Tab-separated table of C-alpha atoms in Angstrom:
chain	number	residue	atom	x	y	z
A	1	MET	CA	14.682	18.064	9.511
A	2	THR	CA	12.312	20.334	11.586
A	3	ALA	CA	9.746	18.719	13.943
A	4	PHE	CA	6.986	19.785	11.529
A	5	VAL	CA	8.541	18.347	8.388
A	6	ILE	CA	9.048	15.174	10.466
A	7	GLY	CA	5.445	15.198	11.427
A	8	ALA	CA	4.164	16.025	7.790
A	9	ALA	CA	6.335	13.222	6.392
A	10	VAL	CA	4.873	10.644	8.886
A	11	LEU	CA	1.467	11.975	8.095
A	12	ALA	CA	1.923	11.518	4.372
A	13	ALA	CA	3.632	8.149	4.826
A	14	ALA	CA	0.997	6.634	7.205
A	15	ALA	CA	-1.162	5.175	4.390
A	16	VAL	CA	1.849	4.013	2.610
A	17	TRP	CA	3.106	2.186	5.624
A	18	ILE	CA	-0.162	0.193	5.998
A	19	VAL	CA	0.388	-1.223	2.565
A	20	LEU	CA	4.023	-1.871	3.117
A	21	ALA	CA	3.740	-3.527	6.545
A	22	GLY	CA	0.182	-5.145	6.007
A	23	LEU	CA	-2.360	-5.692	8.644
A	24	ARG	CA	-1.722	-8.195	11.503
A	25	PRO	CA	-4.372	-10.678	11.429
A	26	ARG	CA	-6.497	-11.612	14.522
A	27	ALA	CA	-6.800	-15.241	15.214
A	28	ALA	CA	-7.936	-17.671	12.577
A	29	ALA	CA	-11.487	-16.160	12.654
A	30	SER	CA	-10.306	-13.091	10.538
A	31	ARG	CA	-9.687	-13.333	6.804
A	32	GLY	CA	-7.613	-10.091	6.681
A	33	ALA	CA	-8.314	-6.509	5.681
A	34	ASP	CA	-8.309	-4.667	2.420
A	35	ALA	CA	-5.170	-2.580	2.915
A	36	ALA	CA	-5.829	-0.677	-0.528
A	37	ARG	CA	-9.132	0.462	0.653
A	38	VAL	CA	-7.763	1.676	4.080
A	39	ASN	CA	-4.995	3.430	2.216
A	40	ARG	CA	-7.399	5.446	-0.090
A	41	ASP	CA	-9.597	6.155	2.860
A	42	ALA	CA	-6.626	7.619	4.853
A	43	LEU	CA	-5.590	9.749	1.889
A	44	LYS	CA	-9.148	11.140	1.436
A	45	ALA	CA	-9.179	12.006	5.125
A	46	GLN	CA	-5.918	13.799	4.799
A	47	LEU	CA	-7.209	15.780	1.860
A	48	GLN	CA	-10.179	16.803	4.013
A	49	GLN	CA	-7.943	17.859	6.907
A	50	LEU	CA	-5.779	19.960	4.618
A	51	ASP	CA	-8.894	21.736	3.384
A	52	GLN	CA	-10.098	22.336	6.902
A	53	ASP	CA	-6.730	23.732	7.853
A	54	LEU	CA	-6.747	26.181	4.910
A	55	ALA	CA	-10.303	27.298	5.905
A	56	ALA	CA	-9.279	27.774	9.595
A	57	GLY	CA	-6.259	29.865	8.597
A	58	THR	CA	-3.742	27.421	9.940
A	59	LEU	CA	-2.310	26.689	6.642
A	60	ASP	CA	-1.216	29.155	3.936
A	61	ALA	CA	-2.495	28.832	0.355
A	62	ASP	CA	0.885	27.845	-1.075
A	63	ALA	CA	1.516	25.039	1.456
A	64	HIS	CA	-1.991	23.768	0.936
A	65	ALA	CA	-1.644	23.687	-2.738
A	66	ARG	CA	1.602	21.740	-2.540
A	67	LEU	CA	0.475	19.189	-0.007
A	68	ARG	CA	-2.902	18.798	-1.795
A	69	THR	CA	-1.389	18.194	-5.064
A	70	GLU	CA	1.013	15.409	-3.476
A	71	LEU	CA	-1.944	13.746	-1.690
A	72	ALA	CA	-4.042	13.901	-4.777
A	73	ARG	CA	-1.367	12.213	-6.807
A	74	ARG	CA	-1.008	9.551	-4.165
A	75	LEU	CA	-4.755	8.920	-4.235
A	76	LEU	CA	-4.887	8.522	-7.974
A	77	GLU	CA	-1.933	6.218	-7.956
A	78	ALA	CA	-3.385	4.065	-5.089
A	79	PRO	CA	-4.338	0.576	-6.168
A	80	ALA	CA	-7.873	-0.021	-7.322
A	81	GLU	CA	-10.134	-1.365	-4.663
A	82	GLU	CA	-10.723	-5.012	-4.494
A	83	ALA	CA	-13.747	-6.668	-3.123
A	84	LEU	CA	-13.611	-6.232	0.607
A	85	HIS	CA	-13.101	-9.421	2.763
A	86	ASP	CA	-15.464	-9.666	5.775
A	87	ALA	CA	-13.388	-9.443	8.976
A	88	ARG	CA	-14.798	-10.004	12.398
A	89	VAL	CA	-15.026	-6.616	14.311
A	90	GLY	CA	-12.665	-8.163	16.884
A	91	THR	CA	-9.722	-7.814	14.599
A	92	ARG	CA	-7.874	-5.558	16.959
A	93	THR	CA	-5.228	-4.026	14.602
A	94	ARG	CA	-8.001	-3.283	12.041
A	95	TRP	CA	-9.642	-1.117	14.576
A	96	ALA	CA	-6.371	0.452	15.542
A	97	LEU	CA	-5.635	1.398	12.050
A	98	LEU	CA	-9.002	2.668	11.145
A	99	LEU	CA	-9.392	4.822	14.356
A	100	ALA	CA	-5.704	5.945	14.513
A	101	VAL	CA	-5.044	7.029	10.954
A	102	PRO	CA	-7.520	9.905	10.765
A	103	LEU	CA	-6.586	10.891	14.498
A	104	LEU	CA	-2.933	10.819	13.532
A	105	ALA	CA	-3.417	13.341	10.760
A	106	ALA	CA	-5.001	15.714	13.092
A	107	ALA	CA	-2.582	15.117	15.854
A	108	LEU	CA	0.487	15.649	13.725
A	109	TYR	CA	-0.697	19.104	12.910
A	110	ALA	CA	-1.634	19.859	16.522
A	111	ALA	CA	1.322	18.268	18.317
A	112	VAL	CA	4.468	19.246	16.333
A	113	GLY	CA	3.044	21.142	13.437
A	114	ASN	CA	3.634	24.909	12.514
A	115	PRO	CA	1.996	24.944	9.154
A	116	GLN	CA	3.268	28.558	8.340
A	117	ALA	CA	6.708	27.345	8.670
A	118	LEU	CA	6.275	24.894	5.727
A	119	LYS	CA	8.255	26.680	3.032
A	120	PRO	CA	8.999	25.605	-0.538
A	121	GLY	CA	12.405	24.201	0.657
A	122	ALA	CA	10.435	21.458	2.543
A	123	ALA	CA	9.065	20.035	-0.632
A	124	ALA	CA	11.770	17.120	-0.179
A	125	ALA	CA	9.377	15.756	2.566
A	126	GLN	CA	6.977	14.981	-0.407
A	127	ARG	CA	9.153	12.389	-2.188
A	128	GLU	CA	8.342	8.853	-2.117
A	129	LEU	CA	9.043	7.435	1.367
A	130	THR	CA	10.255	3.969	2.235
A	131	GLN	CA	9.559	1.922	5.241
A	132	GLN	CA	13.055	2.858	6.492
A	133	ASP	CA	12.347	6.567	6.084
A	134	VAL	CA	9.282	6.362	8.244
A	135	GLU	CA	11.130	4.447	10.836
A	136	ALA	CA	13.974	7.032	10.897
A	137	MET	CA	11.501	9.963	11.318
A	138	VAL	CA	9.514	8.426	14.049
A	139	ALA	CA	12.763	7.677	15.808
A	140	LYS	CA	13.864	11.269	15.570
A	141	LEU	CA	10.637	12.326	17.027
A	142	ALA	CA	11.052	9.759	19.943
A	143	GLU	CA	14.636	10.962	20.579
A	144	ARG	CA	13.445	14.706	20.722
A	145	LEU	CA	10.729	13.778	23.254
A	146	ASP	CA	13.087	11.667	25.370
A	147	LYS	CA	15.380	14.560	25.712
A	148	GLN	CA	12.613	16.711	27.049
A	149	PRO	CA	12.222	17.108	30.954
A	150	PRO	CA	9.584	14.631	32.049
A	151	GLY	CA	6.014	15.884	32.909
A	152	ARG	CA	5.900	18.710	30.429
A	153	VAL	CA	2.186	19.186	29.763
A	154	GLU	CA	2.895	20.653	26.369
A	155	ASP	CA	4.305	17.288	25.316
A	156	LEU	CA	1.036	15.477	25.778
A	157	GLU	CA	-0.083	15.646	22.185
A	158	ALA	CA	3.437	14.740	21.002
A	159	TRP	CA	3.677	11.661	23.114
A	160	THR	CA	0.133	10.626	21.894
A	161	MET	CA	1.030	11.163	18.233
A	162	LEU	CA	4.171	9.139	18.829
A	163	GLY	CA	2.167	6.377	20.268
A	164	ARG	CA	-0.387	6.338	17.359
A	165	SER	CA	2.554	6.300	14.931
A	166	TYR	CA	4.135	3.299	16.628
A	167	ALA	CA	0.728	1.560	16.701
A	168	VAL	CA	0.171	2.082	12.870
A	169	MET	CA	3.759	0.548	12.472
A	170	GLN	CA	2.760	-2.402	14.724
A	171	ARG	CA	5.474	-1.647	17.044
A	172	PHE	CA	3.222	-2.260	20.115
A	173	ALA	CA	5.833	-2.174	22.885
A	174	GLU	CA	7.055	1.418	21.955
A	175	ALA	CA	3.430	2.364	21.328
A	176	SER	CA	2.495	1.292	24.843
A	177	ARG	CA	5.486	3.131	26.338
A	178	ALA	CA	4.515	6.379	24.432
A	179	TYR	CA	0.850	6.068	25.547
A	180	GLY	CA	2.103	5.454	29.048
A	181	ARG	CA	4.037	8.808	29.006
A	182	ALA	CA	0.917	10.372	27.657
A	183	LEU	CA	-1.268	8.874	30.478
A	184	GLN	CA	1.084	10.264	33.017
A	185	LEU	CA	0.227	13.620	31.830
A	186	ALA	CA	-3.612	12.926	31.125
A	187	PRO	CA	-4.613	9.760	33.305
A	188	ASP	CA	-8.299	10.256	32.766
A	189	ASP	CA	-8.314	10.771	28.882
A	190	PRO	CA	-10.789	8.102	27.649
A	191	GLN	CA	-9.208	8.070	24.166
A	192	LEU	CA	-5.777	7.475	25.387
A	193	LEU	CA	-7.072	4.745	27.891
A	194	ALA	CA	-8.644	2.954	24.929
A	195	ASP	CA	-5.427	3.354	22.782
A	196	GLN	CA	-3.250	1.992	25.577
A	197	ALA	CA	-5.754	-1.000	26.130
A	198	ASP	CA	-5.553	-1.770	22.360
A	199	VAL	CA	-1.730	-1.880	22.208
A	200	MET	CA	-1.468	-3.902	25.484
A	201	ALA	CA	-3.886	-6.474	23.983
A	202	MET	CA	-1.734	-6.895	20.997
A	203	LEU	CA	1.359	-7.369	23.364
A	204	GLN	CA	-0.554	-10.192	25.174
A	205	GLY	CA	-1.548	-12.168	22.183
A	206	GLN	CA	-4.545	-10.099	21.122
A	207	SER	CA	-6.369	-10.801	24.457
A	208	LEU	CA	-8.184	-7.985	26.139
A	209	GLU	CA	-8.272	-9.846	29.549
A	210	GLY	CA	-6.713	-8.262	32.568
A	211	GLU	CA	-5.172	-4.732	32.461
A	212	PRO	CA	-6.483	-3.902	28.889
A	213	LEU	CA	-10.144	-4.649	30.100
A	214	LYS	CA	-9.542	-2.562	33.216
A	215	LEU	CA	-8.460	0.507	30.962
A	216	ILE	CA	-11.525	-0.063	28.756
A	217	GLU	CA	-13.799	-0.132	31.846
A	218	HIS	CA	-12.130	3.070	33.121
A	219	ALA	CA	-12.540	4.779	29.790
A	220	LEU	CA	-16.252	3.982	29.731
A	221	ARG	CA	-16.674	5.227	33.142
A	222	LEU	CA	-15.252	8.549	32.133
A	223	ASP	CA	-17.159	8.609	28.834
A	224	PRO	CA	-19.825	6.005	28.140
A	225	SER	CA	-19.882	6.889	24.491
A	226	GLN	CA	-16.209	6.665	23.619
A	227	PRO	CA	-16.270	4.800	20.360
A	228	LYS	CA	-13.048	2.870	20.464
A	229	ALA	CA	-13.523	1.892	24.124
A	230	LEU	CA	-17.023	0.661	22.996
A	231	ALA	CA	-15.550	-1.205	20.039
A	232	LEU	CA	-12.953	-2.869	22.252
A	233	ALA	CA	-15.513	-3.677	24.975
A	234	GLY	CA	-17.500	-5.414	22.284
A	235	SER	CA	-14.587	-7.427	21.078
A	236	ALA	CA	-13.911	-8.565	24.834
A	237	ALA	CA	-17.583	-9.710	25.133
A	238	PHE	CA	-17.268	-11.486	21.811
A	239	ASP	CA	-14.207	-13.134	22.914
A	240	ARG	CA	-15.876	-14.602	26.024
A	241	LYS	CA	-18.879	-15.550	23.862
A	242	ASP	CA	-21.257	-13.065	25.393
A	243	TYR	CA	-22.529	-12.195	21.921
A	244	ALA	CA	-25.600	-10.239	23.007
A	245	ALA	CA	-23.343	-7.922	25.015
A	246	ALA	CA	-20.924	-7.613	22.052
A	247	ALA	CA	-23.732	-6.446	19.819
A	248	ALA	CA	-24.976	-3.987	22.284
A	249	TYR	CA	-21.505	-2.379	22.776
A	250	TRP	CA	-21.050	-2.262	18.919
A	251	GLU	CA	-24.611	-0.809	18.548
A	252	ARG	CA	-23.542	2.053	20.887
A	253	ALA	CA	-20.407	2.586	18.997
A	254	LEU	CA	-22.181	2.568	15.781
A	255	ALA	CA	-24.769	5.236	16.498
A	256	PRO	CA	-22.616	8.381	16.079
A	257	ALA	CA	-20.438	6.844	13.203
A	258	PRO	CA	-20.741	8.248	9.686
A	259	ALA	CA	-22.725	5.788	7.670
A	260	ASP	CA	-20.189	5.486	4.903
A	261	SER	CA	-17.080	5.128	7.104
A	262	GLU	CA	-15.084	1.779	7.236
A	263	PHE	CA	-15.507	1.958	10.913
A	264	ALA	CA	-19.323	1.920	10.658
A	265	GLN	CA	-19.275	-0.806	7.927
A	266	GLY	CA	-17.061	-2.937	10.102
A	267	LEU	CA	-19.218	-2.458	13.280
A	268	ALA	CA	-22.305	-3.427	11.254
A	269	ARG	CA	-20.755	-6.674	9.995
A	270	GLY	CA	-19.540	-7.450	13.517
A	271	ILE	CA	-23.227	-6.822	14.881
A	272	ALA	CA	-24.604	-9.107	12.330
A	273	GLU	CA	-22.242	-11.750	13.243
A	274	ALA	CA	-22.747	-11.378	16.993
A	275	ARG	CA	-26.600	-11.268	16.722
A	276	LYS	CA	-26.479	-14.417	14.570
A	277	LEU	CA	-24.406	-16.204	17.034
A	278	ALA	CA	-26.678	-14.929	19.982
A	279	GLY	CA	-29.817	-15.713	18.046
A	280	THR	CA	-31.311	-12.195	18.330
A	281	ALA	CA	-32.733	-9.708	16.005
A	282	ALA	CA	-31.294	-8.477	12.856
A	283	PRO	CA	-28.424	-6.017	13.106
A	284	ALA	CA	-28.496	-2.301	12.542
A	285	THR	CA	-27.478	-0.663	9.228
A	286	PRO	CA	-24.660	1.915	9.576
A	287	GLY	CA	-26.098	5.344	10.065
A	288	ARG	CA	-29.444	4.320	11.274
A	289	GLY	CA	-28.243	4.369	14.852
A	290	SER	CA	-29.138	0.585	15.776
A	291	ALA	CA	-32.643	1.129	14.233
A	292	ASP	CA	-33.535	-2.518	14.322
A	293	ALA	CA	-32.713	-2.778	18.078
A	294	LYS	CA	-34.864	0.312	18.633
A	295	THR	CA	-37.733	-1.266	16.857
A	296	ALA	CA	-37.580	-4.215	19.109
A	297	ALA	CA	-37.104	-2.367	22.390
A	298	GLY	CA	-38.054	1.325	22.231
A	299	PRO	CA	-36.226	4.626	21.626
A	300	ASP	CA	-33.083	3.788	23.380
A	301	GLY	CA	-32.112	0.483	21.675
A	302	ALA	CA	-32.280	-1.538	24.846
A	303	GLY	CA	-32.304	-4.998	23.150
A	304	GLU	CA	-34.843	-7.834	23.225
A	305	ALA	CA	-36.818	-8.419	26.344
A	306	PRO	CA	-33.899	-7.712	28.921
A	307	ALA	CA	-33.876	-9.508	32.303
A	308	ALA	CA	-33.928	-6.038	34.037
A	309	ALA	CA	-34.998	-2.665	32.708
A	310	ILE	CA	-35.914	0.545	34.180
A	311	ARG	CA	-37.796	3.050	32.006
A	312	GLY	CA	-38.932	6.507	32.599
A	313	ARG	CA	-38.671	10.213	31.909
A	314	VAL	CA	-36.101	12.808	32.798
A	315	SER	CA	-37.534	16.331	33.588
A	316	VAL	CA	-36.031	19.526	35.182
A	317	ALA	CA	-37.518	21.419	38.048
A	318	PRO	CA	-38.683	24.939	36.956
A	319	ALA	CA	-36.162	26.598	39.438
A	320	LEU	CA	-33.163	24.997	37.788
A	321	ALA	CA	-34.167	25.125	34.079
A	322	ALA	CA	-32.345	28.468	33.479
A	323	ARG	CA	-29.127	26.887	34.741
A	324	ILE	CA	-28.952	24.325	31.953
A	325	ALA	CA	-27.342	25.140	28.621
A	326	PRO	CA	-28.183	23.274	25.420
A	327	GLY	CA	-24.470	22.275	25.279
A	328	ASP	CA	-24.479	20.542	28.639
A	329	THR	CA	-24.334	16.734	28.956
A	330	VAL	CA	-26.863	14.649	30.817
A	331	PHE	CA	-25.978	11.285	32.342
A	332	VAL	CA	-28.708	8.909	33.533
A	333	PHE	CA	-27.519	6.007	35.440
A	334	ALA	CA	-28.502	3.192	37.909
A	335	ARG	CA	-26.348	2.031	40.744
A	336	ALA	CA	-26.883	-0.690	43.449
A	337	ALA	CA	-29.081	0.409	46.473
A	338	SER	CA	-26.666	-1.552	48.678
A	339	GLY	CA	-23.308	-2.505	47.301
A	340	PRO	CA	-20.756	-1.030	44.952
A	341	ARG	CA	-21.444	2.649	43.896
A	342	ALA	CA	-20.186	2.149	40.338
A	343	PRO	CA	-22.768	2.498	37.672
A	344	LEU	CA	-24.622	-0.678	36.614
A	345	ALA	CA	-26.028	1.063	33.549
A	346	ILE	CA	-25.392	4.443	32.122
A	347	LEU	CA	-26.545	6.502	28.986
A	348	LYS	CA	-25.652	9.914	27.895
A	349	ARG	CA	-27.715	12.608	26.130
A	350	PRO	CA	-27.330	16.245	25.298
A	351	ALA	CA	-29.096	18.715	27.537
A	352	SER	CA	-30.843	19.988	24.480
A	353	ALA	CA	-32.940	16.886	24.366
A	354	LEU	CA	-34.573	17.489	27.814
A	355	PRO	CA	-37.125	16.355	28.730
A	356	PHE	CA	-36.735	12.879	27.311
A	357	ASP	CA	-37.618	9.250	27.885
A	358	PHE	CA	-34.925	6.769	28.907
A	359	THR	CA	-34.344	3.116	29.203
A	360	LEU	CA	-31.602	1.571	31.457
A	361	ASP	CA	-30.679	-2.241	31.050
A	362	ASP	CA	-27.801	-4.630	30.909
A	363	THR	CA	-26.863	-3.517	27.377
A	364	GLN	CA	-25.471	-0.394	29.059
A	365	SER	CA	-23.303	-2.042	31.629
A	366	MET	CA	-19.609	-0.976	31.645
A	367	ALA	CA	-18.335	-4.272	33.312
A	368	PRO	CA	-19.445	-7.805	33.062
A	369	GLN	CA	-19.713	-8.179	36.912
A	370	LEU	CA	-21.814	-4.891	37.283
A	371	ARG	CA	-25.116	-5.496	35.526
A	372	LEU	CA	-28.469	-4.177	36.471
A	373	SER	CA	-29.926	-7.610	36.543
A	374	ALA	CA	-27.412	-8.608	39.255
A	375	PHE	CA	-28.824	-6.192	41.683
A	376	PRO	CA	-32.542	-6.430	42.768
A	377	GLN	CA	-32.831	-3.029	44.291
A	378	VAL	CA	-31.227	-0.013	42.514
A	379	ILE	CA	-31.015	3.860	42.838
A	380	VAL	CA	-31.620	5.766	39.586
A	381	GLY	CA	-29.992	9.085	39.182
A	382	VAL	CA	-29.463	11.887	36.612
A	383	ARG	CA	-26.656	14.406	36.476
A	384	VAL	CA	-26.094	17.441	34.286
A	385	SER	CA	-22.346	18.197	33.564
A	386	LYS	CA	-21.129	21.412	32.113
A	387	SER	CA	-17.636	19.725	31.322
A	388	GLY	CA	-19.178	16.638	29.714
A	389	ASP	CA	-17.148	14.617	32.292
A	390	ALA	CA	-18.856	11.456	33.611
A	391	LEU	CA	-17.371	11.984	36.999
A	392	PRO	CA	-19.375	14.175	39.368
A	393	ALA	CA	-18.163	17.607	40.228
A	394	SER	CA	-19.293	20.528	42.353
A	395	GLY	CA	-22.040	22.649	40.736
A	396	ASP	CA	-23.499	19.739	38.779
A	397	LEU	CA	-27.234	19.561	38.646
A	398	GLU	CA	-28.624	16.192	39.981
A	399	GLY	CA	-31.723	14.209	40.718
A	400	GLU	CA	-32.491	10.715	42.100
A	401	ALA	CA	-35.206	8.158	42.558
A	402	GLY	CA	-35.427	5.035	44.607
A	403	PRO	CA	-34.616	2.567	45.881
A	404	LEU	CA	-36.443	0.898	42.959
A	405	PRO	CA	-36.757	-2.743	41.732
A	406	HIS	CA	-34.562	-3.316	38.760
A	407	ARG	CA	-37.726	-4.006	36.646
A	408	ARG	CA	-39.768	-0.774	36.591
A	409	ASP	CA	-41.542	1.340	34.159
A	410	GLY	CA	-42.883	4.865	34.510
A	411	VAL	CA	-40.134	6.256	36.655
A	412	ASP	CA	-40.258	10.067	37.166
A	413	LEU	CA	-36.538	11.439	37.444
A	414	THR	CA	-36.361	15.165	38.202
A	415	ILE	CA	-33.248	17.349	38.083
A	416	ASP	CA	-34.036	19.179	41.291
A	417	ARG	CA	-30.801	20.077	43.143
A	418	VAL	CA	-27.204	21.414	42.848
A	419	ARG	CA	-24.295	19.229	43.841
A	420	PRO	CA	-22.383	21.008	46.645
């Protein structure tokens, strides 16, 4: 069986595996997930992916027709949806499946796929697959990768796909090993860091404390808006009963999520529970980008009456305006005037939004011990990144204000210099 047929078969079987194996429940707080609903959502996502591949020219019409017919049949045969059980957002495996299955669909094509090579003779891959079939195919992929010389950059997507396959199969030790190999090739990939944190948490009794939390914090330093890292950071905050912080992390993860996605719906339920336990305002509705929080605290969804908050406006010096492209990324952050240089709060905006108003407060913290309210004097900075990377690089455009007290309104933050 070729690498692509292996990958295509795993792709077709991913949703079936979820039904066969079931979802590993979190502690007693969760009442389980609706596997049939996840199955149908995954099949719909795969149908959309096939259509996109056809439009992009990476899949010929015959192969598209065969695969689409098979997936459509599976969708029609899928069990009717039952009433969804409310499950707490902290259900780690639920997040893993909801985030991993659509990514797995794309990664299978990118990592091992040659869609043009899918000929009529490969139709056997479309037969009904058992749990044993899936395990055998994933084992073949793992065997192929193990035979490759270590450190091959071209194997990055293959190791990532293997890790996600193992995670869907709830073989978390193997998933962690595969993610570890991928992270050797891309140590600063925020998605990989979040994926590794997730499976490592499962290996230590669904606890995010220790190394998983360090990986999450690293991912958020690299990309403060990484959805899975934000979701897991919210779960960690919920576990330590910091319900306001949990809601804040999940609000940030919710903002870009499609309103009708299971991910958004689960986040909204978790936000509602966290806010209820914290005794704060009503939660956001999926797709509204945490509208309720924004009503209470201004355009950046800062939360209710934070202990520390800095508000102001970012602008660009006329001499540098021509050097900023609409697709650049703007990071606004606060760091301690005296103490650690790690950001205490950070937000991310597209450069096309310039000039814009901002709010920094404790809800944008990336680590419990590094909060704006813990440092009376801070430096507020802004940086424009061409790459979208949160880490500074030569040629970035920057600006700075301070030292300032950690409660201040009307801060003028101007992008006025080039990083050497």
